Short mmCIF file of N, CA, C and O in Angstrom, two decimals:
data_model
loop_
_atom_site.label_atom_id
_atom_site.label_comp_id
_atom_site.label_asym_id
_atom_site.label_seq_id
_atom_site.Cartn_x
_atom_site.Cartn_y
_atom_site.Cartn_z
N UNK A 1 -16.61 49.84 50.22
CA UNK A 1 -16.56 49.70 48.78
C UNK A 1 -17.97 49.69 48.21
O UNK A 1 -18.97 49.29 48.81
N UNK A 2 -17.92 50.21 46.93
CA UNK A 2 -19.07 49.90 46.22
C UNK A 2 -19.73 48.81 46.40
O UNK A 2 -18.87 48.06 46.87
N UNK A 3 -20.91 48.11 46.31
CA UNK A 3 -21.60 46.96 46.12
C UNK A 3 -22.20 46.92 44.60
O UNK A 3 -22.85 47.89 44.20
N UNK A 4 -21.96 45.74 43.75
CA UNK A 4 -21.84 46.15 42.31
C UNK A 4 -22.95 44.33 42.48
O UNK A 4 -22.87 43.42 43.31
N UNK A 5 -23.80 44.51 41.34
CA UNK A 5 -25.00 43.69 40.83
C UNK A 5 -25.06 43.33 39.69
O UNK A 5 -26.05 43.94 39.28
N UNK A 6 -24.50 42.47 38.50
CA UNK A 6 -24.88 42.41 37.65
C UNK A 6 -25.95 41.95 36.69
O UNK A 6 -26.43 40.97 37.26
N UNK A 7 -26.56 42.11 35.56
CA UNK A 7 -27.95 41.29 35.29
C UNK A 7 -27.60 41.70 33.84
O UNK A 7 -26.82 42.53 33.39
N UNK A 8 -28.56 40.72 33.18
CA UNK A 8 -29.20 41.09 31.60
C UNK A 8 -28.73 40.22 30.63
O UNK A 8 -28.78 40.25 29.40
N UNK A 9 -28.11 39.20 31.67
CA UNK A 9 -27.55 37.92 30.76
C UNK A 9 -28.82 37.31 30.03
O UNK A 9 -29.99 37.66 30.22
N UNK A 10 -28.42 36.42 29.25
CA UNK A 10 -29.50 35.39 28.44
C UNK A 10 -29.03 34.67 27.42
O UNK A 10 -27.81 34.67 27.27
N UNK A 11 -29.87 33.86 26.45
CA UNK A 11 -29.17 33.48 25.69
C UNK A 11 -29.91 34.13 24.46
O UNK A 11 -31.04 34.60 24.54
N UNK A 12 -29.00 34.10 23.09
CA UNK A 12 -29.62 34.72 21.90
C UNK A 12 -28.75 34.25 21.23
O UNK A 12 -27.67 33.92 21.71
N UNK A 13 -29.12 34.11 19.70
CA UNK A 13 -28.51 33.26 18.53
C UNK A 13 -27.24 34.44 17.82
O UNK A 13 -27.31 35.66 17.85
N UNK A 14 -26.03 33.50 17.18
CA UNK A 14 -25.06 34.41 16.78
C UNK A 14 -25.50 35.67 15.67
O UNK A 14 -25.99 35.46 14.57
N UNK A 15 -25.18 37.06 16.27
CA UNK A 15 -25.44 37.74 15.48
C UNK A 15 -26.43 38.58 16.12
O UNK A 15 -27.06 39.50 15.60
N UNK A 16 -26.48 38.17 17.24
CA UNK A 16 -27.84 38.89 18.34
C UNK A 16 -27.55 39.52 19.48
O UNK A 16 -26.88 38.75 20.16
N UNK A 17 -27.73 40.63 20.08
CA UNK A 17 -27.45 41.70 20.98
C UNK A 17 -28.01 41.66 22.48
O UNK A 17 -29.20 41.50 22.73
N UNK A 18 -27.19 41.80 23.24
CA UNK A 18 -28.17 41.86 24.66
C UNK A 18 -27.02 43.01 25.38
O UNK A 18 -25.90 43.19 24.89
N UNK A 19 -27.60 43.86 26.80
CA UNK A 19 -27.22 44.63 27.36
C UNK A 19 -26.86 43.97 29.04
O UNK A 19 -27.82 43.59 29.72
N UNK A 20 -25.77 43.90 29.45
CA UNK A 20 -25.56 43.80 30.44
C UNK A 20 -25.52 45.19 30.85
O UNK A 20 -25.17 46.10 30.10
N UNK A 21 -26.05 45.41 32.66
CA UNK A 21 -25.88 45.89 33.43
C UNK A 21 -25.13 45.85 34.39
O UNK A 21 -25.05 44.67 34.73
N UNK A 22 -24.31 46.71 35.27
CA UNK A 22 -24.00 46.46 36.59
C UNK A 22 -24.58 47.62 37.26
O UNK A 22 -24.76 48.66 36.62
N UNK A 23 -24.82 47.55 38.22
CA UNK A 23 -25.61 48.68 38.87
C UNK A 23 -25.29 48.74 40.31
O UNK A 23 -25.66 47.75 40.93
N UNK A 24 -24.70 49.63 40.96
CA UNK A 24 -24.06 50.08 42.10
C UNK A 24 -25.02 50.48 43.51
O UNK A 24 -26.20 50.82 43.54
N UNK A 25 -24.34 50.37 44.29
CA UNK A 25 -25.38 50.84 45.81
C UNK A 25 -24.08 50.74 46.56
O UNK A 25 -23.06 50.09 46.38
N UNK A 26 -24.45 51.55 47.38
CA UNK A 26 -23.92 52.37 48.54
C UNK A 26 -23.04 53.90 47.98
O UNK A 26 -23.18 55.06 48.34
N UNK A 27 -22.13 53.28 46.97
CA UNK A 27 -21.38 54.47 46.31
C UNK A 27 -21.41 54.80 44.95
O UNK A 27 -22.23 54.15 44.29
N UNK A 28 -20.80 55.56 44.39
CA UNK A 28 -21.71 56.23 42.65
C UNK A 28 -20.87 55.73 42.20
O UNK A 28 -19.76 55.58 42.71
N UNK A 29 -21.29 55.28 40.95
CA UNK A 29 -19.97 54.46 40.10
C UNK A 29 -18.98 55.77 38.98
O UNK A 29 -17.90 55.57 38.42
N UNK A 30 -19.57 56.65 38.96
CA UNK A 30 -18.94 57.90 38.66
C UNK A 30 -17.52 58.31 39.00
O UNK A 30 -16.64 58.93 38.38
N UNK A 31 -17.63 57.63 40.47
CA UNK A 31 -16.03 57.48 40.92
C UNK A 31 -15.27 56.80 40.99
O UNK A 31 -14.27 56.81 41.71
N UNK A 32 -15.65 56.03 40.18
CA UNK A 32 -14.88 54.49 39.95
C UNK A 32 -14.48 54.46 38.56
O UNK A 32 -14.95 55.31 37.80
N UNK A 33 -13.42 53.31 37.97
CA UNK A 33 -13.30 52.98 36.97
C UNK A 33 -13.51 51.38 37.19
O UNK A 33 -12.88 50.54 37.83
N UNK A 34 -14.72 51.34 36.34
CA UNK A 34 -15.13 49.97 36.13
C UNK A 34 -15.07 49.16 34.73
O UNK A 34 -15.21 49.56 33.57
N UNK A 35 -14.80 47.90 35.23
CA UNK A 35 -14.75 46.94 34.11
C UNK A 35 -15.18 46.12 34.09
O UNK A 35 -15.21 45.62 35.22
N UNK A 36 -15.80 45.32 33.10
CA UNK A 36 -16.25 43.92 32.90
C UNK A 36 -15.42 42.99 32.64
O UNK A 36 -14.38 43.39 32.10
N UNK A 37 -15.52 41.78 32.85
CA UNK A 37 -14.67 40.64 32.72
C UNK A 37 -15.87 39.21 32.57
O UNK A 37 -17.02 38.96 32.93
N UNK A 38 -14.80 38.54 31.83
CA UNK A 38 -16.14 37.26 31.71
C UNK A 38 -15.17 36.03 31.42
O UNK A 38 -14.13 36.01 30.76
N UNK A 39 -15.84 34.93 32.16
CA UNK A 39 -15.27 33.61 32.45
C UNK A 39 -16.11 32.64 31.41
O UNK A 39 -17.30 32.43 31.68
N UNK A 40 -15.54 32.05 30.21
CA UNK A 40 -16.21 31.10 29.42
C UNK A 40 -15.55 29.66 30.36
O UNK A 40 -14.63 29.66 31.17
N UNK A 41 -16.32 28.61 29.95
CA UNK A 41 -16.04 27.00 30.50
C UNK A 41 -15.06 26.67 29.90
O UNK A 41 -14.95 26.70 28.67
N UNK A 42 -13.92 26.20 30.98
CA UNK A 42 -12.80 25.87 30.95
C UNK A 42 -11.38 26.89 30.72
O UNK A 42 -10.28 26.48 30.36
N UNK A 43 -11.70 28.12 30.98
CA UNK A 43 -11.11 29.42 30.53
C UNK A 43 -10.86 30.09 31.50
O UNK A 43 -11.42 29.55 32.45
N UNK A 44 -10.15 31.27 31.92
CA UNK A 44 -9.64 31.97 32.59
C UNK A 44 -10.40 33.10 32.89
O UNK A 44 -10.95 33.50 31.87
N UNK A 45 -10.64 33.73 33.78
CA UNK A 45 -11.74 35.25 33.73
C UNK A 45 -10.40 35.83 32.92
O UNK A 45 -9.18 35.79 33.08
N UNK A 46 -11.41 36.46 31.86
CA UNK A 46 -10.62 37.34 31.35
C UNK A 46 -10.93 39.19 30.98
O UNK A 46 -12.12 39.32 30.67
N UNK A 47 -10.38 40.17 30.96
CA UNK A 47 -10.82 41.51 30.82
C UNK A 47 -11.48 41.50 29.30
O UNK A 47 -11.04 40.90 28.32
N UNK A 48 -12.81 42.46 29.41
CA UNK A 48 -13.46 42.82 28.49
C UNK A 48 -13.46 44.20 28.26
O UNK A 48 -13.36 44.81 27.19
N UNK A 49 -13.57 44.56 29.34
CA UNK A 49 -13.47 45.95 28.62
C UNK A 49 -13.67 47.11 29.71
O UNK A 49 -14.49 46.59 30.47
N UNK A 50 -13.42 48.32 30.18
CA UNK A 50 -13.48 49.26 31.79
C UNK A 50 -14.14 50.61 30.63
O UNK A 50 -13.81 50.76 29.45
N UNK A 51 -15.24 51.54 31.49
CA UNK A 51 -15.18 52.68 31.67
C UNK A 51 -14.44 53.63 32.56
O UNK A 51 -14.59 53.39 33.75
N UNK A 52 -13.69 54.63 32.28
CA UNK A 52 -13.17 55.18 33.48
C UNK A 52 -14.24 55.96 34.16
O UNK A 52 -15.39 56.03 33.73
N UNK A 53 -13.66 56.74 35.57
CA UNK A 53 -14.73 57.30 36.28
C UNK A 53 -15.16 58.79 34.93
O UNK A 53 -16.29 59.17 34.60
N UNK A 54 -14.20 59.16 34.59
CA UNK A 54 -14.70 60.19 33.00
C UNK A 54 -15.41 59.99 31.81
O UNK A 54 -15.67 60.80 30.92
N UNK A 55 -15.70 58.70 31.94
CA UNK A 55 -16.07 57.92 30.50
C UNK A 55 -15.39 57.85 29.62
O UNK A 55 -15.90 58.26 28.58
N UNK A 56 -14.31 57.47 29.56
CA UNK A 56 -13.34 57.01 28.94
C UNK A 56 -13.22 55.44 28.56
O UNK A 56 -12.42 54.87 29.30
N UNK A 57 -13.97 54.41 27.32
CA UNK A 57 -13.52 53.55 27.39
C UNK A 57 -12.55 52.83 26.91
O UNK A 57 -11.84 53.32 26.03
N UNK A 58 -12.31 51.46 27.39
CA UNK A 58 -11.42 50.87 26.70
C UNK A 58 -11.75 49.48 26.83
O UNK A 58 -12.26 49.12 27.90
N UNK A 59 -11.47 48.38 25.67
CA UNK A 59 -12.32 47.27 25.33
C UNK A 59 -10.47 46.37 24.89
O UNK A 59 -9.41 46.89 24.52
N UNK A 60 -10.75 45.26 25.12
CA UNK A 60 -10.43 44.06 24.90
C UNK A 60 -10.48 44.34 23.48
O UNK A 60 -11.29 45.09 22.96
N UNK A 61 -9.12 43.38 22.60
CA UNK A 61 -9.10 43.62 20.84
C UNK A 61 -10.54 42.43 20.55
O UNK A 61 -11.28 42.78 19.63
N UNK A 62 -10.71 41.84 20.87
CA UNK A 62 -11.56 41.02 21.26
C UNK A 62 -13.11 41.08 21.04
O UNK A 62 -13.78 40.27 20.40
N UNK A 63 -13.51 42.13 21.66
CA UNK A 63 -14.75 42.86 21.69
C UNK A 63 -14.86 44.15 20.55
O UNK A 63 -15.81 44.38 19.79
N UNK A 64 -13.42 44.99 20.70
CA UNK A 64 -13.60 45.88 20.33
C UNK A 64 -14.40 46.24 18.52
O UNK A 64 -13.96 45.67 17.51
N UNK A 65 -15.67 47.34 18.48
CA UNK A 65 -15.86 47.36 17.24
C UNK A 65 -17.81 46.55 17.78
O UNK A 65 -18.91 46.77 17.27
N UNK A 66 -17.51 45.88 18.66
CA UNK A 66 -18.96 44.83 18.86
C UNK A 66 -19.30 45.49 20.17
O UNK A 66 -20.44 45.97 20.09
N UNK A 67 -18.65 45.73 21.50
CA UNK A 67 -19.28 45.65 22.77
C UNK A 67 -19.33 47.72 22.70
O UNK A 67 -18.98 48.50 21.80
N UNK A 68 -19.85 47.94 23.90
CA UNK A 68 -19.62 49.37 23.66
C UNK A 68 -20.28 49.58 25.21
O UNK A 68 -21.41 49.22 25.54
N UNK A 69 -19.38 50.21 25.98
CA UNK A 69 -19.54 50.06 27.77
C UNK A 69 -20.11 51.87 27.92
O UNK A 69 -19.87 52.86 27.22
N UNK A 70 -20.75 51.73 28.88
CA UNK A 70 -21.22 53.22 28.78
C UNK A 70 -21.88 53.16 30.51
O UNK A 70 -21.94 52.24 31.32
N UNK A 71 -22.29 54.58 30.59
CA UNK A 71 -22.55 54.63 32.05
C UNK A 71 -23.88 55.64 32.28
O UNK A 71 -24.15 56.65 31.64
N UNK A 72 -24.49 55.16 33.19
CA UNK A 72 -25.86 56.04 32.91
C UNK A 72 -26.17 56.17 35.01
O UNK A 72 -26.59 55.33 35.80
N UNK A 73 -25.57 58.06 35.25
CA UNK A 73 -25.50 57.81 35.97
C UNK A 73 -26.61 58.27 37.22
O UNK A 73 -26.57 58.28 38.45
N UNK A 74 -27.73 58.66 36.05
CA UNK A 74 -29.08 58.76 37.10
C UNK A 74 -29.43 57.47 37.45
O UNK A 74 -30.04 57.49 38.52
N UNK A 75 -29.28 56.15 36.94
CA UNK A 75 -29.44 54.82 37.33
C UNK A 75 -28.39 54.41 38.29
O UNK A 75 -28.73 53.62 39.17
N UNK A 76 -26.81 54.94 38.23
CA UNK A 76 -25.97 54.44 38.80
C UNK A 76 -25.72 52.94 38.40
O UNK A 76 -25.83 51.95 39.12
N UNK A 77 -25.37 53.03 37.08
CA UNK A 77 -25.48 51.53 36.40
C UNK A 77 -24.59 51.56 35.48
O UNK A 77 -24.44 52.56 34.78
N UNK A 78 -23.95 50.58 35.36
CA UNK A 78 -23.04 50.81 33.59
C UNK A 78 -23.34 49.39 33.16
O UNK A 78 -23.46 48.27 33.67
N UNK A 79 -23.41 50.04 31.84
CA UNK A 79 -23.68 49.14 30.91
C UNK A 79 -22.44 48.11 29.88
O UNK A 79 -21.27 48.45 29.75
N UNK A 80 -22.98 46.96 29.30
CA UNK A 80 -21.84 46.77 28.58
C UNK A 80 -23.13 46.17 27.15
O UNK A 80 -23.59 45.03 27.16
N UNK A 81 -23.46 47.13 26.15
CA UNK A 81 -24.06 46.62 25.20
C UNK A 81 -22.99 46.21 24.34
O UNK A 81 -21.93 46.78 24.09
N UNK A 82 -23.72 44.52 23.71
CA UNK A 82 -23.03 43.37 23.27
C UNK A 82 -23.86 43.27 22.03
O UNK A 82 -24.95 42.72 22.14
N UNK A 83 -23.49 43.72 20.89
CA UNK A 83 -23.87 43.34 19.69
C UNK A 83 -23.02 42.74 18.76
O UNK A 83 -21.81 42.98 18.85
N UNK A 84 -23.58 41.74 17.59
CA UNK A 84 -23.05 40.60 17.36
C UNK A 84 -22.41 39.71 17.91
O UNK A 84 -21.20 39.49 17.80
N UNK A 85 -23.38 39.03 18.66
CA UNK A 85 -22.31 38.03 19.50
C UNK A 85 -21.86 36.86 19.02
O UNK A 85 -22.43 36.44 18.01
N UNK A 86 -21.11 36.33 19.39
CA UNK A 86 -20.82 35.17 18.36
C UNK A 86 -20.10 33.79 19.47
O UNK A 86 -19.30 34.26 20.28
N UNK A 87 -20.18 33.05 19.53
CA UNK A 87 -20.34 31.22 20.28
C UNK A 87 -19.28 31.72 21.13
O UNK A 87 -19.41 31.62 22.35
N UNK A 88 -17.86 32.44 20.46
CA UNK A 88 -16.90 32.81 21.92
C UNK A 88 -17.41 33.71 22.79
O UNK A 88 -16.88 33.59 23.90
N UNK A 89 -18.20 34.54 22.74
CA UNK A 89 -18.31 35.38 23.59
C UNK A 89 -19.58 34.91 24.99
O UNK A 89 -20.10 35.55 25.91
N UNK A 90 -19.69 33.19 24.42
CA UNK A 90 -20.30 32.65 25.62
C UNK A 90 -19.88 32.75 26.87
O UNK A 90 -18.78 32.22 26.77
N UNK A 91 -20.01 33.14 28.26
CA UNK A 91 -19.71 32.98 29.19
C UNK A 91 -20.23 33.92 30.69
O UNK A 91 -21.12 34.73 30.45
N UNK A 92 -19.98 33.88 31.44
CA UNK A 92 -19.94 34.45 33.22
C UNK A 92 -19.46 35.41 32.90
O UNK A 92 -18.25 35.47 32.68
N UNK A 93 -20.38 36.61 32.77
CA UNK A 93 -19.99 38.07 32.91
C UNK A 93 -20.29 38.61 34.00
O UNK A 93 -21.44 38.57 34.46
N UNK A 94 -18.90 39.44 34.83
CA UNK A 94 -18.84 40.26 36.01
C UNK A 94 -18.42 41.40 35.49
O UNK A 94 -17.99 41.72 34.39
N UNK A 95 -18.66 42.07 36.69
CA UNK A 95 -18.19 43.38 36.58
C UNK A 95 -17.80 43.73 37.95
O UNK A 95 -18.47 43.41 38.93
N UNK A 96 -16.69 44.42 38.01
CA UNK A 96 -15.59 45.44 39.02
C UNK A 96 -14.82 46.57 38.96
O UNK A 96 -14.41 47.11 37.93
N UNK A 97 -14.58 46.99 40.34
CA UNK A 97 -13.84 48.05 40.17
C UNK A 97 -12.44 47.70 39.54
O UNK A 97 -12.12 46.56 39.85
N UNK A 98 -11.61 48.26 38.83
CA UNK A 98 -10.74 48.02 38.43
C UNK A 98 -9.21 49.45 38.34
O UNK A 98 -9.65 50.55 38.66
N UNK A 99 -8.67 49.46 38.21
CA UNK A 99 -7.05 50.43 38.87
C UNK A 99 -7.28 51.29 37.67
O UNK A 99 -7.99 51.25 36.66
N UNK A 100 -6.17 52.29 38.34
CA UNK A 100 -6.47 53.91 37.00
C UNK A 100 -4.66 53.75 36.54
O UNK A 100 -4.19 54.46 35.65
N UNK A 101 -4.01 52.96 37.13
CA UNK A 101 -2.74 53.02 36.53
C UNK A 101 -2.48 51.99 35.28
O UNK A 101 -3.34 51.24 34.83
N UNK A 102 -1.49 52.07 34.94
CA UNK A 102 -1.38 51.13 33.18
C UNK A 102 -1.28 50.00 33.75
O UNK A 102 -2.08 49.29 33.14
N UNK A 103 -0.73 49.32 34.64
CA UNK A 103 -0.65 47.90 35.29
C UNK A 103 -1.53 47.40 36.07
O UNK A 103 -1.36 46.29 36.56
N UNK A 104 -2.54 48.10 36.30
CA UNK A 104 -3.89 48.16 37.28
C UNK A 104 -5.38 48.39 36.34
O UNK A 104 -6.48 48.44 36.89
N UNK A 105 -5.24 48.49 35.21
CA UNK A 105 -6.41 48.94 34.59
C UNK A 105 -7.55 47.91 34.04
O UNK A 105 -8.69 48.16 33.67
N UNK A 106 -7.17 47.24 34.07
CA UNK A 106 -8.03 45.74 33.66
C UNK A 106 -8.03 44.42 34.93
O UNK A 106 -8.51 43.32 34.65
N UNK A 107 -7.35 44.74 36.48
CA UNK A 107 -7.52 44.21 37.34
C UNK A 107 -8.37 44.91 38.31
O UNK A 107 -8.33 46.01 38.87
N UNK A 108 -9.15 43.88 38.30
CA UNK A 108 -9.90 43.69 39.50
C UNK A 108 -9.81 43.98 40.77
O UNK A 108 -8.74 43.51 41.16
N UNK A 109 -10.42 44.58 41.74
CA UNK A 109 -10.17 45.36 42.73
C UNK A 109 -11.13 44.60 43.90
O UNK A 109 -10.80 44.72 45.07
N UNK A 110 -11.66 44.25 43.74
CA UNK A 110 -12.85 43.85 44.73
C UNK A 110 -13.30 42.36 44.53
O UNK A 110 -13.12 41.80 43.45
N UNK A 111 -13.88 41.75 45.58
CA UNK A 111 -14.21 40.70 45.45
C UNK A 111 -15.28 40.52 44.28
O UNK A 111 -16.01 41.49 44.06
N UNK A 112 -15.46 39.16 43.39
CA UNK A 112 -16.25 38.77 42.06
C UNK A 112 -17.79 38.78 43.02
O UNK A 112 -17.77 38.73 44.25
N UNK A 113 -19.01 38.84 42.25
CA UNK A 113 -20.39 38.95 42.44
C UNK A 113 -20.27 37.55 41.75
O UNK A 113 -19.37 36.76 41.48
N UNK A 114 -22.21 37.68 41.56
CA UNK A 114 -22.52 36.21 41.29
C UNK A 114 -22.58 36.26 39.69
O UNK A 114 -23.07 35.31 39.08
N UNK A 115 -22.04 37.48 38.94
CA UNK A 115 -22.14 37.44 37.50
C UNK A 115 -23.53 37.06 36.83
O UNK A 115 -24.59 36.71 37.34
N UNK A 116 -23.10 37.30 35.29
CA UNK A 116 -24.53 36.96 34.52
C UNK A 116 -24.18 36.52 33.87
O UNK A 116 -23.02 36.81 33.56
N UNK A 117 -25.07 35.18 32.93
CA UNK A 117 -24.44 33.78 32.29
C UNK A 117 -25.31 35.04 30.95
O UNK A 117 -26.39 35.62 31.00
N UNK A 118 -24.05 35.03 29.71
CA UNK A 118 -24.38 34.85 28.67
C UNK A 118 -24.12 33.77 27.70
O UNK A 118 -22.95 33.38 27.62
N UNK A 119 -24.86 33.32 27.08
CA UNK A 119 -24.93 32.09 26.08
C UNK A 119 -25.50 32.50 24.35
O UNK A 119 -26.44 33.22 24.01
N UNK A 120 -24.83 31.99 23.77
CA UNK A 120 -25.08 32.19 22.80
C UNK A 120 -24.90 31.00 21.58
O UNK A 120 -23.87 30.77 20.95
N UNK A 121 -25.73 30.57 21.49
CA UNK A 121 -26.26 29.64 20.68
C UNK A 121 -26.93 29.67 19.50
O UNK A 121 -27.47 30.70 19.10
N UNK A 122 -26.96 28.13 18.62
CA UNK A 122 -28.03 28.39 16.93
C UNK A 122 -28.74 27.42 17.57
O UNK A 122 -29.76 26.95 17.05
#
């Protein structure tokens, strides 16, 4: 399986933008359909949002309109740029492979990484 890395967490005040990464080794994420997911305190991991291996995305009602997932694949990295963030969207962002069927598309396929803490605070 892929080996997937995520980074680019931080904290920034509501209304402020940061870019998560995940970035792949051993295999191209081109052939994957990947998604992000993120765990706030006391909450459930929940789906944010998948690129397919075509670039095709699709976002959580949640995000949608704010996050915008994209894939850049001379880096072998996908992105999940996060603008306007706002106090819910605090939490443990991962990223995984995730299923190409309608009941598989926002689950997780692979074991969780060590994620990236976003926070967002005044």
């Amino acid at each position: 399986q892929v080996q997937l890395a995520e980074s680019g967490g931080g904290s920034v005040q509501p209304g402020g933008s940061l870019r998560l990464s995940c970035t792949g080794s051993g295999r191209t994420l081109s052939t994957y359909n990947i998604g992000w997911f993120r765990q706030a305190p006391g909450k459930e991991r929940e789906f944010v949002a998948r690129i397919r291996y075509d670039g095709v995305p699709m976002y959580d009602v949640s995000v949608r309109g704010r996050f915008t997932i994209s894939r850049d694949d001379a880096k072998n990295t996908v992105y999940l740029q996060m603008n306007n963030l706002q106090y819910e969207d605090t939490a443990e962002y991962y990223c995984n492979r995730v299923g190409s069927r309608i009941d598989t598309m926002t689950t997780a396929l692979q074991a969780w990484g060590q994620g990236t803490l976003v926070t967002v605070s005044s």
